[in-house]
CSV table of C-alpha atoms and ligand atoms in Angstrom, one decimal:
chain,number,residue,atom,x,y,z
L,1,MET,CA,19.3,12.2,46.0
L,2,THR,CA,19.6,10.0,42.8
L,3,ARG,CA,22.8,11.2,41.3
L,4,ARG,CA,22.8,11.9,37.6
L,5,LEU,CA,23.6,10.8,34.8
L,6,GLY,CA,26.9,12.1,33.1
L,7,SER,CA,30.8,11.2,32.8
L,8,GLU,CA,31.2,10.5,36.5
L,9,THR,CA,28.5,7.8,36.4
L,10,LEU,CA,29.2,6.1,33.3
L,11,ALA,CA,31.0,3.6,35.1
L,12,ALA,CA,28.4,2.9,37.8
L,13,LEU,CA,25.8,1.9,35.2
L,14,PRO,CA,24.7,-2.0,35.2
L,15,GLU,CA,26.9,-4.0,32.9
L,16,THR,CA,23.7,-4.4,30.7
L,17,VAL,CA,23.9,-0.8,29.6
L,18,ALA,CA,26.4,-0.1,26.6
L,19,THR,CA,28.1,3.0,27.1
L,20,PRO,CA,30.8,5.0,24.5
L,21,ARG,CA,33.9,2.9,23.8
L,22,TYR,CA,36.1,6.0,22.8
L,23,ASP,CA,37.6,8.7,24.7
L,24,ARG,CA,35.1,11.6,24.5
L,25,ARG,CA,37.4,14.1,25.8
L,26,LYS,CA,39.5,13.8,22.8
L,27,LEU,CA,36.3,14.9,20.5
L,28,ASP,CA,36.2,17.6,18.3
L,29,VAL,CA,33.1,19.3,17.1
L,30,GLY,CA,32.8,18.6,13.4
L,31,ILE,CA,29.0,18.5,13.1
L,32,VAL,CA,26.6,21.2,14.4
L,33,HIS,CA,23.0,19.3,14.3
L,34,ILE,CA,20.3,22.2,14.3
L,35,GLY,CA,17.0,21.0,16.0
L,36,LEU,CA,18.0,18.8,19.0
L,37,GLY,CA,14.8,16.4,19.3
L,38,ALA,CA,14.2,13.0,20.2
L,39,PHE,CA,14.3,12.0,16.3
L,40,HIS,CA,18.3,13.0,16.0
L,41,ARG,CA,19.3,11.7,19.2
L,42,ALA,CA,17.8,8.3,18.3
L,43,HIS,CA,19.0,8.4,14.6
L,44,GLN,CA,21.8,10.4,13.1
L,45,ALA,CA,23.6,10.6,16.7
L,46,VAL,CA,23.6,7.2,17.0
L,47,TYR,CA,25.1,6.2,13.6
L,48,THR,CA,27.9,9.0,14.4
L,49,ASP,CA,28.4,7.1,18.2
L,50,ASP,CA,29.0,3.8,16.3
L,51,ALA,CA,31.3,5.2,14.0
L,52,LEU,CA,33.3,6.8,16.8
L,53,ASN,CA,33.1,3.4,18.5
L,54,ARG,CA,34.3,1.7,15.3
L,55,SER,CA,36.9,4.4,14.8
L,56,PHE,CA,37.8,7.4,16.3
L,57,GLY,CA,37.4,10.3,14.4
L,58,PRO,CA,36.9,14.7,14.6
L,59,TRP,CA,33.1,14.0,14.6
L,60,GLY,CA,31.6,15.4,17.9
L,61,VAL,CA,28.2,16.9,17.6
L,62,CYS,CA,27.2,20.2,19.0
L,63,GLY,CA,23.3,20.1,19.2
L,64,VAL,CA,21.4,23.3,18.6
L,65,SER,CA,17.8,24.1,20.0
L,66,LEU,CA,16.0,26.9,17.7
L,67,ARG,CA,13.4,27.3,19.9
L,68,ASN,CA,13.3,26.3,23.8
L,69,PRO,CA,15.9,25.3,26.4
L,70,ASP,CA,14.6,22.2,27.6
L,71,MET,CA,17.0,19.9,26.0
L,72,ARG,CA,20.0,21.7,26.8
L,73,ASN,CA,18.5,22.0,30.5
L,74,ALA,CA,18.4,18.4,30.6
L,75,LEU,CA,21.5,17.3,28.7
L,76,ALA,CA,23.9,20.2,29.8
L,77,PRO,CA,24.3,18.7,33.4
L,78,GLN,CA,24.5,15.1,32.0
L,79,ASN,CA,27.7,16.2,30.1
L,80,GLY,CA,25.3,15.5,26.3
L,81,LEU,CA,25.0,12.1,27.9
L,82,TYR,CA,21.8,10.5,27.4
L,83,THR,CA,20.0,7.0,27.5
L,84,MET,CA,18.5,5.3,23.9
L,85,ALA,CA,15.9,2.6,24.8
L,86,VAL,CA,15.2,0.3,22.1
L,87,ARG,CA,11.9,-1.4,22.7
L,88,ASP,CA,9.5,-4.2,20.9
L,89,GLU,CA,7.3,-6.6,22.5
L,90,GLY,CA,10.8,-8.8,23.1
L,91,GLY,CA,12.0,-6.3,25.6
L,92,GLU,CA,14.2,-3.6,26.1
L,93,ARG,CA,17.9,-2.6,25.8
L,94,LEU,CA,19.6,0.4,26.8
L,95,ARG,CA,22.9,2.3,25.4
L,96,VAL,CA,24.6,5.5,26.5
L,97,ILE,CA,25.1,7.7,23.6
L,98,GLY,CA,28.2,10.2,23.6
L,99,ALA,CA,28.2,11.7,20.3
L,100,LEU,CA,26.7,15.0,21.5
L,101,THR,CA,29.2,16.7,23.2
L,102,GLN,CA,27.9,20.3,23.0
L,103,THR,CA,24.1,21.9,23.9
L,104,LEU,CA,23.1,25.5,23.0
L,105,VAL,CA,20.4,27.5,22.6
L,106,ALA,CA,19.7,29.8,19.9
L,107,PRO,CA,17.3,32.4,21.3
L,108,GLU,CA,19.2,32.6,24.4
L,109,ASP,CA,22.4,33.1,22.5
L,110,PRO,CA,22.8,33.3,18.8
L,111,ARG,CA,26.0,34.4,18.8
L,112,ALA,CA,27.1,31.4,20.1
L,113,VAL,CA,25.9,29.3,17.3
L,114,LEU,CA,27.2,31.6,14.6
L,115,ASP,CA,30.7,31.1,16.4
L,116,ARG,CA,30.1,27.4,16.4
L,117,LEU,CA,29.1,27.3,12.8
L,118,SER,CA,32.0,29.4,11.9
L,119,ASP,CA,34.3,27.4,13.3
L,120,PRO,CA,36.6,26.0,10.9
L,121,THR,CA,36.7,22.2,12.8
L,122,VAL,CA,32.8,21.9,12.2
L,123,ARG,CA,32.6,20.6,8.7
L,124,ILE,CA,29.1,19.2,8.4
L,125,VAL,CA,25.5,20.7,9.5
L,126,THR,CA,22.8,18.0,9.7
L,127,MET,CA,19.2,19.2,10.8
L,128,THR,CA,15.6,17.9,11.8
L,129,VAL,CA,13.7,21.1,12.4
L,130,THR,CA,10.3,19.6,11.0
L,131,GLU,CA,8.5,20.9,7.9
L,132,LYS,CA,7.8,24.3,9.5
L,133,GLY,CA,11.4,25.2,10.2
L,134,TYR,CA,12.5,25.7,6.8
L,135,CYS,CA,10.2,28.7,6.4
L,136,HIS,CA,9.2,27.5,2.8
L,137,ASN,CA,5.8,27.2,1.4
L,138,PRO,CA,4.9,23.2,1.5
L,139,ALA,CA,3.1,23.2,-1.6
L,140,THR,CA,6.1,24.9,-4.1
L,141,GLY,CA,9.2,24.4,-1.8
L,142,GLU,CA,10.0,27.9,-1.9
L,143,LEU,CA,11.1,30.4,0.5
L,144,ASP,CA,8.3,32.2,2.2
L,145,ASP,CA,10.2,35.5,2.6
L,146,ARG,CA,7.2,37.1,3.6
L,147,ARG,CA,7.0,35.2,7.1
L,148,PRO,CA,7.8,37.6,9.8
L,149,GLU,CA,10.4,35.5,10.9
L,150,VAL,CA,12.2,35.9,7.9
L,151,ARG,CA,12.3,39.3,7.5
L,152,HIS,CA,13.2,39.8,10.7
L,153,ASP,CA,16.5,37.8,10.2
L,154,LEU,CA,16.8,39.5,7.0
L,155,THR,CA,17.3,43.1,9.1
L,156,ASN,CA,19.1,41.8,11.6
L,157,PRO,CA,21.4,39.2,10.4
L,158,THR,CA,23.4,38.9,13.6
L,159,GLN,CA,20.9,38.0,15.5
L,160,PRO,CA,18.7,35.6,13.5
L,161,ILE,CA,16.1,33.2,14.8
L,162,THR,CA,15.4,31.0,11.5
L,163,LEU,CA,17.2,28.0,10.2
L,164,PRO,CA,18.2,30.3,6.8
L,165,GLY,CA,18.9,33.0,8.8
L,166,PHE,CA,21.6,31.1,11.2
L,167,LEU,CA,23.0,29.0,7.8
L,168,VAL,CA,23.5,31.8,5.5
L,169,GLU,CA,24.7,34.4,7.7
L,170,SER,CA,27.3,31.5,8.9
L,171,LEU,CA,28.1,30.7,5.3
L,172,ARG,CA,29.0,34.5,4.8
L,173,ARG,CA,31.0,34.6,7.6
L,174,ARG,CA,33.1,31.9,6.6
L,175,ARG,CA,33.4,33.2,2.8
L,176,ALA,CA,34.6,36.1,4.4
L,177,ALA,CA,37.0,34.2,6.3
L,178,GLY,CA,38.1,32.2,3.5
L,179,VAL,CA,37.2,29.0,5.6
L,180,PRO,CA,35.5,26.2,3.4
L,181,PRO,CA,31.6,26.2,3.8
L,182,PHE,CA,30.0,23.2,5.5
L,183,THR,CA,28.0,20.6,4.0
L,184,VAL,CA,24.2,21.1,4.8
L,185,ALA,CA,22.5,17.9,5.4
L,186,SER,CA,18.6,18.2,5.7
L,187,CYS,CA,17.1,14.9,7.7
L,188,ASP,CA,13.7,16.1,7.6
L,189,ASN,CA,10.9,14.2,6.1
L,190,LEU,CA,10.4,16.6,2.7
L,191,PRO,CA,10.9,15.1,-0.7
L,192,ASN,CA,14.1,16.3,-2.2
L,193,ASN,CA,15.2,17.8,1.3
L,194,GLY,CA,19.0,18.6,-0.2
L,195,GLU,CA,17.0,20.4,-3.0
L,196,VAL,CA,14.6,22.3,-1.1
L,197,THR,CA,17.5,23.5,1.6
L,198,ALA,CA,19.7,24.8,-1.4
L,199,GLY,CA,16.9,26.5,-2.7
L,200,ILE,CA,16.1,28.5,0.6
L,201,LEU,CA,19.4,29.1,1.2
L,202,LYS,CA,20.1,30.5,-2.1
L,203,THR,CA,17.0,32.6,-2.2
L,204,TYR,CA,17.6,34.0,1.4
L,205,ALA,CA,21.1,34.7,0.4
L,206,LYS,CA,20.3,36.6,-2.4
L,207,LEU,CA,17.8,38.8,-0.3
L,208,LEU,CA,20.9,39.3,2.2
L,209,GLU,CA,23.4,40.1,-0.2
L,210,PRO,CA,23.4,39.8,-4.0
L,211,GLY,CA,26.0,37.4,-5.1
L,212,LEU,CA,26.2,35.3,-1.7
L,213,ASP,CA,23.6,33.2,-3.6
L,214,HIS,CA,26.1,31.8,-6.6
L,215,TRP,CA,28.5,31.3,-4.1
L,216,ILE,CA,26.2,28.6,-2.5
L,217,GLU,CA,25.5,27.6,-5.5
L,218,ASP,CA,28.8,26.7,-6.5
L,219,HIS,CA,30.5,25.7,-3.4
L,220,VAL,CA,27.7,24.5,-0.7
L,221,SER,CA,26.9,20.9,-0.9
L,222,CYS,CA,23.0,19.9,0.1
L,223,PRO,CA,22.9,16.1,0.0
L,224,SER,CA,19.4,14.6,0.2
L,225,SER,CA,18.7,12.1,2.4
L,226,MET,CA,15.6,9.7,3.4
L,227,VAL,CA,16.1,9.2,7.3
L,228,ASP,CA,13.9,6.4,8.9
L,229,ARG,CA,12.9,5.4,12.4
L,230,ILE,CA,9.9,5.9,14.9
L,231,VAL,CA,10.9,8.1,18.1
L,232,PRO,CA,8.0,8.8,19.9
L,233,SER,CA,8.2,11.7,22.4
L,234,THR,CA,9.4,10.3,25.7
L,235,ALA,CA,6.6,10.0,28.3
L,236,ASP,CA,7.1,10.3,32.1
L,237,GLU,CA,6.6,6.5,32.3
L,238,ASP,CA,9.4,5.8,30.0
L,239,ARG,CA,11.9,8.0,32.2
L,240,ALA,CA,11.0,6.2,35.4
L,241,ARG,CA,11.4,2.6,34.1
L,242,VAL,CA,14.8,3.7,32.1
L,243,ASN,CA,16.1,5.4,35.3
L,244,ALA,CA,14.9,2.9,37.6
L,245,VAL,CA,17.3,0.3,35.7
L,246,LEU,CA,20.2,3.0,35.1
L,247,GLY,CA,20.1,3.4,38.8
L,248,VAL,CA,21.2,7.3,38.0
L,249,GLU,CA,18.8,10.2,36.6
L,250,ASP,CA,18.5,10.6,33.2
L,251,ALA,CA,16.4,13.4,32.5
L,252,SER,CA,15.8,12.8,29.3
L,253,PRO,CA,16.3,9.4,27.3
L,254,VAL,CA,15.3,8.5,24.1
L,255,VAL,CA,12.6,5.5,23.3
L,256,THR,CA,12.5,4.0,20.1
L,257,GLU,CA,12.0,0.8,17.8
L,258,PRO,CA,14.7,-1.6,16.7
L,259,PHE,CA,14.3,-0.6,13.0
L,260,THR,CA,16.6,2.3,11.7
L,261,GLN,CA,17.2,3.3,8.1
L,262,TRP,CA,19.1,6.2,6.3
L,263,VAL,CA,19.8,6.9,3.2
L,264,PHE,CA,21.8,9.8,1.6
L,265,GLU,CA,23.3,11.3,-1.4
L,266,ASP,CA,26.7,10.8,-1.2
L,267,ARG,CA,27.8,14.6,-1.9
L,268,PHE,CA,29.5,15.4,1.5
L,269,SER,CA,32.2,17.8,0.1
L,270,THR,CA,34.1,18.4,3.4
L,271,GLY,CA,34.2,14.7,4.5
L,272,ARG,CA,31.9,12.9,6.6
L,273,PRO,CA,32.1,9.8,9.5
L,274,ALA,CA,32.0,6.5,8.0
L,275,TRP,CA,28.6,6.2,8.5
L,276,GLU,CA,28.1,3.1,6.2
L,277,ASP,CA,30.1,0.9,7.5
L,278,GLU,CA,27.2,1.5,10.3
L,279,GLY,CA,24.0,0.5,7.9
L,280,ALA,CA,23.7,3.6,6.3
L,281,GLU,CA,23.4,3.7,2.4
L,282,PRO,CA,25.5,6.1,0.2
L,283,VAL,CA,23.3,6.2,-3.0
L,284,SER,CA,23.6,8.9,-6.1
L,285,ASP,CA,19.9,9.5,-6.1
L,286,VAL,CA,17.8,9.2,-3.0
L,287,ARG,CA,14.7,10.1,-4.7
L,288,PRO,CA,12.6,7.0,-5.1
L,289,TYR,CA,13.6,6.0,-1.4
L,290,GLU,CA,12.2,9.6,-0.2
L,291,ALA,CA,9.1,8.7,-1.9
L,292,MET,CA,8.5,5.6,-0.6
L,293,LYS,CA,9.0,6.5,2.7
L,294,LEU,CA,6.9,9.4,2.9
L,295,ARG,CA,4.1,7.9,0.9
L,296,LEU,CA,4.1,4.6,2.6
L,297,LEU,CA,5.3,5.1,6.2
L,298,ASN,CA,4.2,8.8,6.5
L,299,ALA,CA,0.9,8.6,4.5
L,300,SER,CA,0.1,5.7,6.6
L,301,HIS,CA,1.0,7.4,9.8
L,302,SER,CA,-1.2,10.5,9.2
L,303,CYS,CA,-4.0,8.7,7.9
L,304,ILE,CA,-3.7,6.8,10.9
L,305,ALA,CA,-3.3,9.8,13.2
L,306,TYR,CA,-6.2,11.8,11.6
L,307,LEU,CA,-9.1,8.7,11.1
L,308,GLY,CA,-7.6,6.9,14.2
L,309,TYR,CA,-7.7,9.7,16.5
L,310,LEU,CA,-11.3,10.2,15.5
L,311,ALA,CA,-12.1,6.9,16.1
L,312,GLY,CA,-11.3,7.2,19.4
L,313,TYR,CA,-7.9,5.7,19.5
L,314,GLN,CA,-4.9,7.5,21.5
L,315,THR,CA,-2.0,5.4,19.8
L,316,VAL,CA,-0.8,4.0,16.5
L,317,ALA,CA,-0.5,0.7,17.9
L,318,GLU,CA,-4.0,0.7,19.4
L,319,THR,CA,-5.6,2.1,15.5
L,320,VAL,CA,-3.6,-1.1,14.1
L,321,ALA,CA,-4.8,-3.5,16.4
L,322,ASP,CA,-8.2,-2.8,15.2
L,323,PRO,CA,-8.3,-4.8,12.2
L,324,VAL,CA,-10.2,-3.0,10.2
L,325,PHE,CA,-7.6,-0.3,10.2
L,326,ALA,CA,-5.2,-2.6,9.5
L,327,ARG,CA,-6.5,-3.7,6.5
L,328,PHE,CA,-7.2,0.0,5.6
L,329,ILE,CA,-3.9,0.7,5.8
L,330,ALA,CA,-2.7,-2.5,3.9
L,331,ALA,CA,-4.8,-1.5,1.0
L,332,LEU,CA,-4.1,2.1,1.2
L,333,MET,CA,-0.5,1.4,0.4
L,334,ASP,CA,-0.9,-1.7,-2.0
L,335,ASP,CA,-3.8,-0.3,-3.8
L,336,GLU,CA,-3.3,3.4,-4.3
L,337,VAL,CA,0.3,4.2,-3.1
L,338,THR,CA,2.6,1.3,-4.6
L,339,PRO,CA,1.4,1.4,-8.4
L,340,MET,CA,2.7,4.8,-8.3
L,341,LEU,CA,5.9,4.5,-7.2
L,342,ARG,CA,8.9,4.0,-9.5
L,343,MET,CA,11.9,1.8,-7.2
L,344,PRO,CA,15.3,0.8,-8.5
L,345,ALA,CA,15.8,-2.9,-9.5
L,346,GLY,CA,15.9,-4.8,-6.6
L,347,ALA,CA,14.0,-2.8,-4.0
L,348,ASP,CA,11.4,-5.0,-2.3
L,349,LEU,CA,8.3,-2.9,-1.7
L,350,THR,CA,6.6,-6.0,-0.5
L,351,GLY,CA,9.1,-6.9,2.5
L,352,TYR,CA,9.4,-3.2,3.1
L,353,LYS,CA,5.4,-2.6,3.2
L,354,ALA,CA,5.2,-5.9,5.9
L,355,ALA,CA,7.7,-4.8,8.0
L,356,LEU,CA,5.9,-1.2,8.1
L,357,LEU,CA,2.9,-3.1,9.2
L,358,VAL,CA,4.6,-4.7,12.1
L,359,ARG,CA,6.4,-1.5,13.1
L,360,PHE,CA,3.3,0.2,13.6
L,361,ALA,CA,1.7,-2.6,15.7
L,362,ASN,CA,4.9,-2.3,18.1
L,363,PRO,CA,2.9,-2.4,21.2
L,364,ALA,CA,6.1,-1.2,23.2
L,365,LEU,CA,5.8,2.6,21.8
L,366,GLN,CA,3.4,4.7,22.9
L,367,HIS,CA,3.3,6.8,19.8
L,368,ARG,CA,0.4,9.2,20.1
L,369,THR,CA,-2.0,9.9,17.1
L,370,TRP,CA,-2.2,13.3,18.3
L,371,GLN,CA,1.6,13.8,18.2
L,372,ILE,CA,1.4,12.8,14.4
L,373,ALA,CA,-1.2,14.9,13.6
L,374,MET,CA,0.6,18.0,14.6
L,375,ASP,CA,1.4,20.3,11.4
L,376,GLY,CA,-0.9,18.8,8.9
L,377,THR,CA,-0.5,21.7,6.6
L,378,GLN,CA,3.2,21.3,6.5
L,379,LYS,CA,2.7,17.3,5.9
L,380,LEU,CA,0.0,16.7,3.4
L,381,PRO,CA,1.5,17.5,0.5
L,382,GLN,CA,4.5,15.0,0.3
L,383,ARG,CA,2.2,13.0,2.2
L,384,LEU,CA,-0.6,12.3,0.1
L,385,LEU,CA,-1.6,14.7,-2.3
L,386,GLY,CA,1.7,14.0,-4.4
L,387,THR,CA,0.4,10.5,-4.8
L,388,ILE,CA,-3.3,11.9,-5.3
L,389,ARG,CA,-2.2,14.0,-8.4
L,390,GLN,CA,-0.8,11.2,-9.9
L,391,ARG,CA,-3.7,9.1,-9.7
L,392,LEU,CA,-5.9,11.7,-10.7
L,393,ASP,CA,-3.4,12.1,-14.0
L,394,ALA,CA,-3.7,8.7,-14.8
L,395,GLY,CA,-7.6,8.6,-14.1
L,396,LEU,CA,-7.2,5.9,-11.0
L,397,PRO,CA,-9.4,6.3,-8.0
L,398,ILE,CA,-8.4,7.8,-5.0
L,399,ASP,CA,-10.8,6.8,-2.3
L,400,ARG,CA,-9.0,5.9,0.8
L,401,LEU,CA,-6.4,9.0,-0.2
L,402,ALA,CA,-9.2,11.5,0.0
L,403,LEU,CA,-10.5,9.7,3.0
L,404,GLY,CA,-7.2,10.6,4.4
L,405,VAL,CA,-7.3,14.5,3.7
L,406,ALA,CA,-11.0,14.5,4.8
L,407,GLY,CA,-9.8,13.3,8.0
L,408,TRP,CA,-7.4,16.2,8.5
L,409,MET,CA,-10.4,18.8,7.4
L,410,ARG,CA,-12.7,16.7,10.2
L,411,TYR,CA,-10.0,16.7,12.7
L,412,VAL,CA,-8.8,20.5,12.3
L,413,ARG,CA,-12.4,21.6,12.9
L,414,GLY,CA,-11.2,21.2,16.5
L,415,VAL,CA,-14.1,19.1,18.0
L,416,ASP,CA,-14.0,15.2,18.2
L,417,GLU,CA,-16.7,12.7,17.4
L,418,THR,CA,-18.2,12.7,20.8
L,419,GLY,CA,-18.1,16.5,21.1
L,420,ARG,CA,-14.8,16.9,22.8
L,421,PRO,CA,-12.4,19.8,22.0
L,422,ILE,CA,-9.0,18.5,19.9
L,423,ASP,CA,-6.2,20.3,20.9
L,424,VAL,CA,-5.1,21.3,17.1
L,425,ARG,CA,-1.5,22.0,16.7
L,426,ASP,CA,-0.4,23.4,13.0
L,427,PRO,CA,1.4,27.0,12.1
L,428,LEU,CA,-1.9,27.8,10.3
L,429,ALA,CA,-4.1,26.6,13.2
L,430,ASP,CA,-5.9,29.9,13.6
L,431,ARG,CA,-6.4,30.3,10.1
L,432,LEU,CA,-7.9,26.8,9.8
L,433,ARG,CA,-10.2,27.2,12.5
L,434,ALA,CA,-11.8,30.4,11.3
L,435,LEU,CA,-12.5,28.8,8.1
L,436,ALA,CA,-13.8,26.1,9.6
L,437,GLU,CA,-16.1,27.9,12.3
L,438,ASN,CA,-17.3,30.0,8.9
L,439,ALA,CA,-18.1,27.1,7.0
L,440,GLY,CA,-19.7,24.6,10.0
L,441,PRO,CA,-19.9,21.2,10.0
L,442,VAL,CA,-21.3,20.9,6.4
L,443,ALA,CA,-18.8,19.1,4.2
L,444,GLY,CA,-20.2,20.9,1.0
L,445,ARG,CA,-18.8,23.9,2.6
L,446,LEU,CA,-15.9,22.9,5.0
L,447,ALA,CA,-14.3,21.0,2.1
L,448,PRO,CA,-14.0,23.6,-0.3
L,449,ALA,CA,-13.2,26.2,2.5
L,450,LEU,CA,-10.2,24.3,3.5
L,451,LEU,CA,-9.4,23.7,0.0
L,452,SER,CA,-8.7,27.4,-0.4
L,453,VAL,CA,-5.5,27.2,1.7
L,454,ARG,CA,-3.2,27.6,-1.4
L,455,GLU,CA,0.1,26.6,0.7
L,456,VAL,CA,-1.1,22.9,0.9
L,457,PHE,CA,-3.5,22.5,-2.0
L,458,GLY,CA,-1.7,24.9,-4.6
L,459,ASP,CA,-3.7,26.0,-7.7
L,460,ASP,CA,-4.3,22.9,-9.1
L,461,LEU,CA,-6.3,20.6,-6.8
L,462,PRO,CA,-9.1,23.0,-5.3
L,463,THR,CA,-10.2,23.2,-9.2
L,464,SER,CA,-10.1,19.5,-9.9
L,465,PRO,CA,-13.6,18.3,-10.1
L,466,VAL,CA,-12.6,14.7,-9.2
L,467,PHE,CA,-10.6,15.6,-6.0
L,468,VAL,CA,-13.4,18.1,-4.9
L,469,GLU,CA,-16.1,15.6,-4.9
L,470,ALA,CA,-13.8,12.9,-3.6
L,471,VAL,CA,-12.9,14.9,-0.8
L,472,ILE,CA,-16.8,16.4,-0.2
L,473,SER,CA,-18.2,13.0,-0.3
L,474,ALA,CA,-15.4,11.2,2.3
L,475,LEU,CA,-15.9,14.2,4.5
L,476,ASP,CA,-19.7,13.9,4.4
L,477,GLY,CA,-19.3,10.1,5.6
L,478,LEU,CA,-17.4,11.1,8.3
L,479,PHE,CA,-19.8,13.9,9.8
L,480,ASP,CA,-22.6,11.4,8.7
L,481,ARG,CA,-21.3,8.0,10.6
L,482,GLY,CA,-17.8,8.6,11.7
L,483,ALA,CA,-14.6,7.6,11.0
L,484,TRP,CA,-14.4,4.0,12.1
L,485,TYR,CA,-17.4,3.2,9.6
L,486,CYS,CA,-15.8,5.2,6.8
L,487,VAL,CA,-12.4,2.8,7.2
L,488,GLU,CA,-14.0,-0.3,7.5
L,489,ARG,CA,-16.2,0.9,4.2
L,490,LEU,CA,-12.8,0.8,2.5
L,491,ALA,CA,-11.1,-1.7,4.4
L,492,ASP,CA,-10.9,-4.2,1.4
L,493,ALA,CA,-10.0,-4.1,-1.8
Q,501,CS2,C1,5.6,10.9,11.5
Q,501,CS2,C2,7.3,10.8,11.8
Q,501,CS2,O1,5.4,12.5,13.5
Q,501,CS2,C3,5.4,12.2,11.9
Q,501,CS2,O2,4.9,12.5,11.3
Q,501,CS2,O3,4.9,10.2,10.9
Q,501,CS2,O4,7.6,11.3,12.7
Q,501,CS2,C4,7.8,9.3,11.5
Q,501,CS2,O5,7.4,8.8,12.8
Q,501,CS2,C5,9.1,9.1,10.9
Q,501,CS2,O6,9.4,9.7,9.8
Q,501,CS2,C6,9.4,7.6,11.1
Q,501,CS2,O7,10.6,8.0,10.2
C-alpha cells in the first residue's frame, strides 16, 4: 500500500516538490478559515504559507467545513498537508502547503468550532463559503432572516449551522469573556464583501441579543477583499498524476493556474501575517478592484458557463478555443463592461483583459462549464445585472449581457439543446424548475416567469421594458437557433 502524505513522509518527497521551510509543530492557530474548499487552499493558505516561510509567526490555520466531512477525512490523516499543483501549458510545479494545522467539521461538532473561534489566540477569521453561505438576499445584500437555517440558529445559538450563527455566537462569547474580537475577512466573490458581512452579522446579532449589534459595529473589523485565482475542483486524473510524482498518496491535492491576486482593505485591527510581502495588495478602497474582477472575469465566466455549456462545450478552455466565443467574450468586456468601470489612475484594464483571455484559454486546467454554472441565482446580480443597470440608466445597448442572462434562463430550464437533462445546481433550483415548467419553452413566457424571482432581479429590472425586451429577444434566439449562432451574431463589435 502506498504511504500517505504527512509529516512523516515529507522528507521522502522528490526534490522537485517544494515543502514548508518552517517548523509546523510550533505553529499556533491564529486564523480560522470557514469554508475549507479548494479555493482557500490554493489562495489565502498559500499567502500565509509564503509568509510563514519568510518570517515565522503565530498564524497557523484551522479549517472549518460547514457542510460535509470530506475535506477533514482527506486532510486529517495527512496532518493538514496537501499538494498544490500549478499548471499551464509549460508544465506543472508541485508544492506542499503547511499552513493548515487543524480541520473541523461543523455539523459533527459545532461546540469544537465555537471553542476554537472563542480562543484568544485566534485573531482573524477568513471565509470562502460561496455566495449562498451568507444567508442573504442576493439582490439587496441583506440577511434573509426568514430562512429556516437562520431561524434554527437563532433558537439554538449554541448549536449553529450557518456562518452568521457561528460568528455571532463566538463574538458574543468573546465579548462576555473580555477577549478582543477577531477580524472577519470575507474572501467570497461578492461586491463589498466586508460591508455585506458586517451587515449580516449586525442584523443577526440584533435578533440574537439586542445591543450585541452595537458592540459589533464598534469593535469588529470586516475588511473587504478581492480574491482571484482559478481553482477548478480536483479531478481523479489530477490526483493520480500528482501522486505519481509525489510517490506517496495525497487524497486531496489542489490544481490551479500561475496567476494569483489578493487586494484587501487594510483594516485587520488584530494584526495579520505580512501578506503584502508575498504579493498581496493592501489598499484603502477595494471596491474598484472588486467591480473589475466580478464584472470582467466572473461575468465572462458565467457567460462562458451557460452559453458554452449550451453550445456543447465541457470546459472553459474548450469554449474559448472556439474563436467565435473568444471574440464574443472580448467584445463583451471591451464594449459593454469596461466603459462602466471607474478605476483608480494607473490601473491597466487593457493588460488585465488580455491576461484574462490567456487565463481562460489555459489548456492545462479542466475548469468545467457545469461547475461555474452552479448557483446562478447567487451570482448574476454582481456579475451581470449591476453593469446592465448602469447601461440602462445611460441608455446604452445591452445585447451581450442580455444574452448571458438569457443563457442562464435557457440553462436552468434543465434541458440542453439536444434534449438531454441538465443537472442544475442552485439553492432555488426547485423554484426555477417549477417556473420553467409552467412557462414552457417559449421566450415570451419563460423570461417574465424567471424575472419574477425578485431576490435576483430586484423590483426594477422586471419592470424595465428595454431590459425585458432584450432578454426575451435573446432567449428567443437561443430557442430558435441555439447558443452558438447567437454568440456568433454578437461576436464582433
Ligand atoms: C468562477 C469563480 O465558479 C465560478 O463561479 O467564476 O470561482 C472564479 O474561478 C474565481 O472567482 C476566480 O478568481
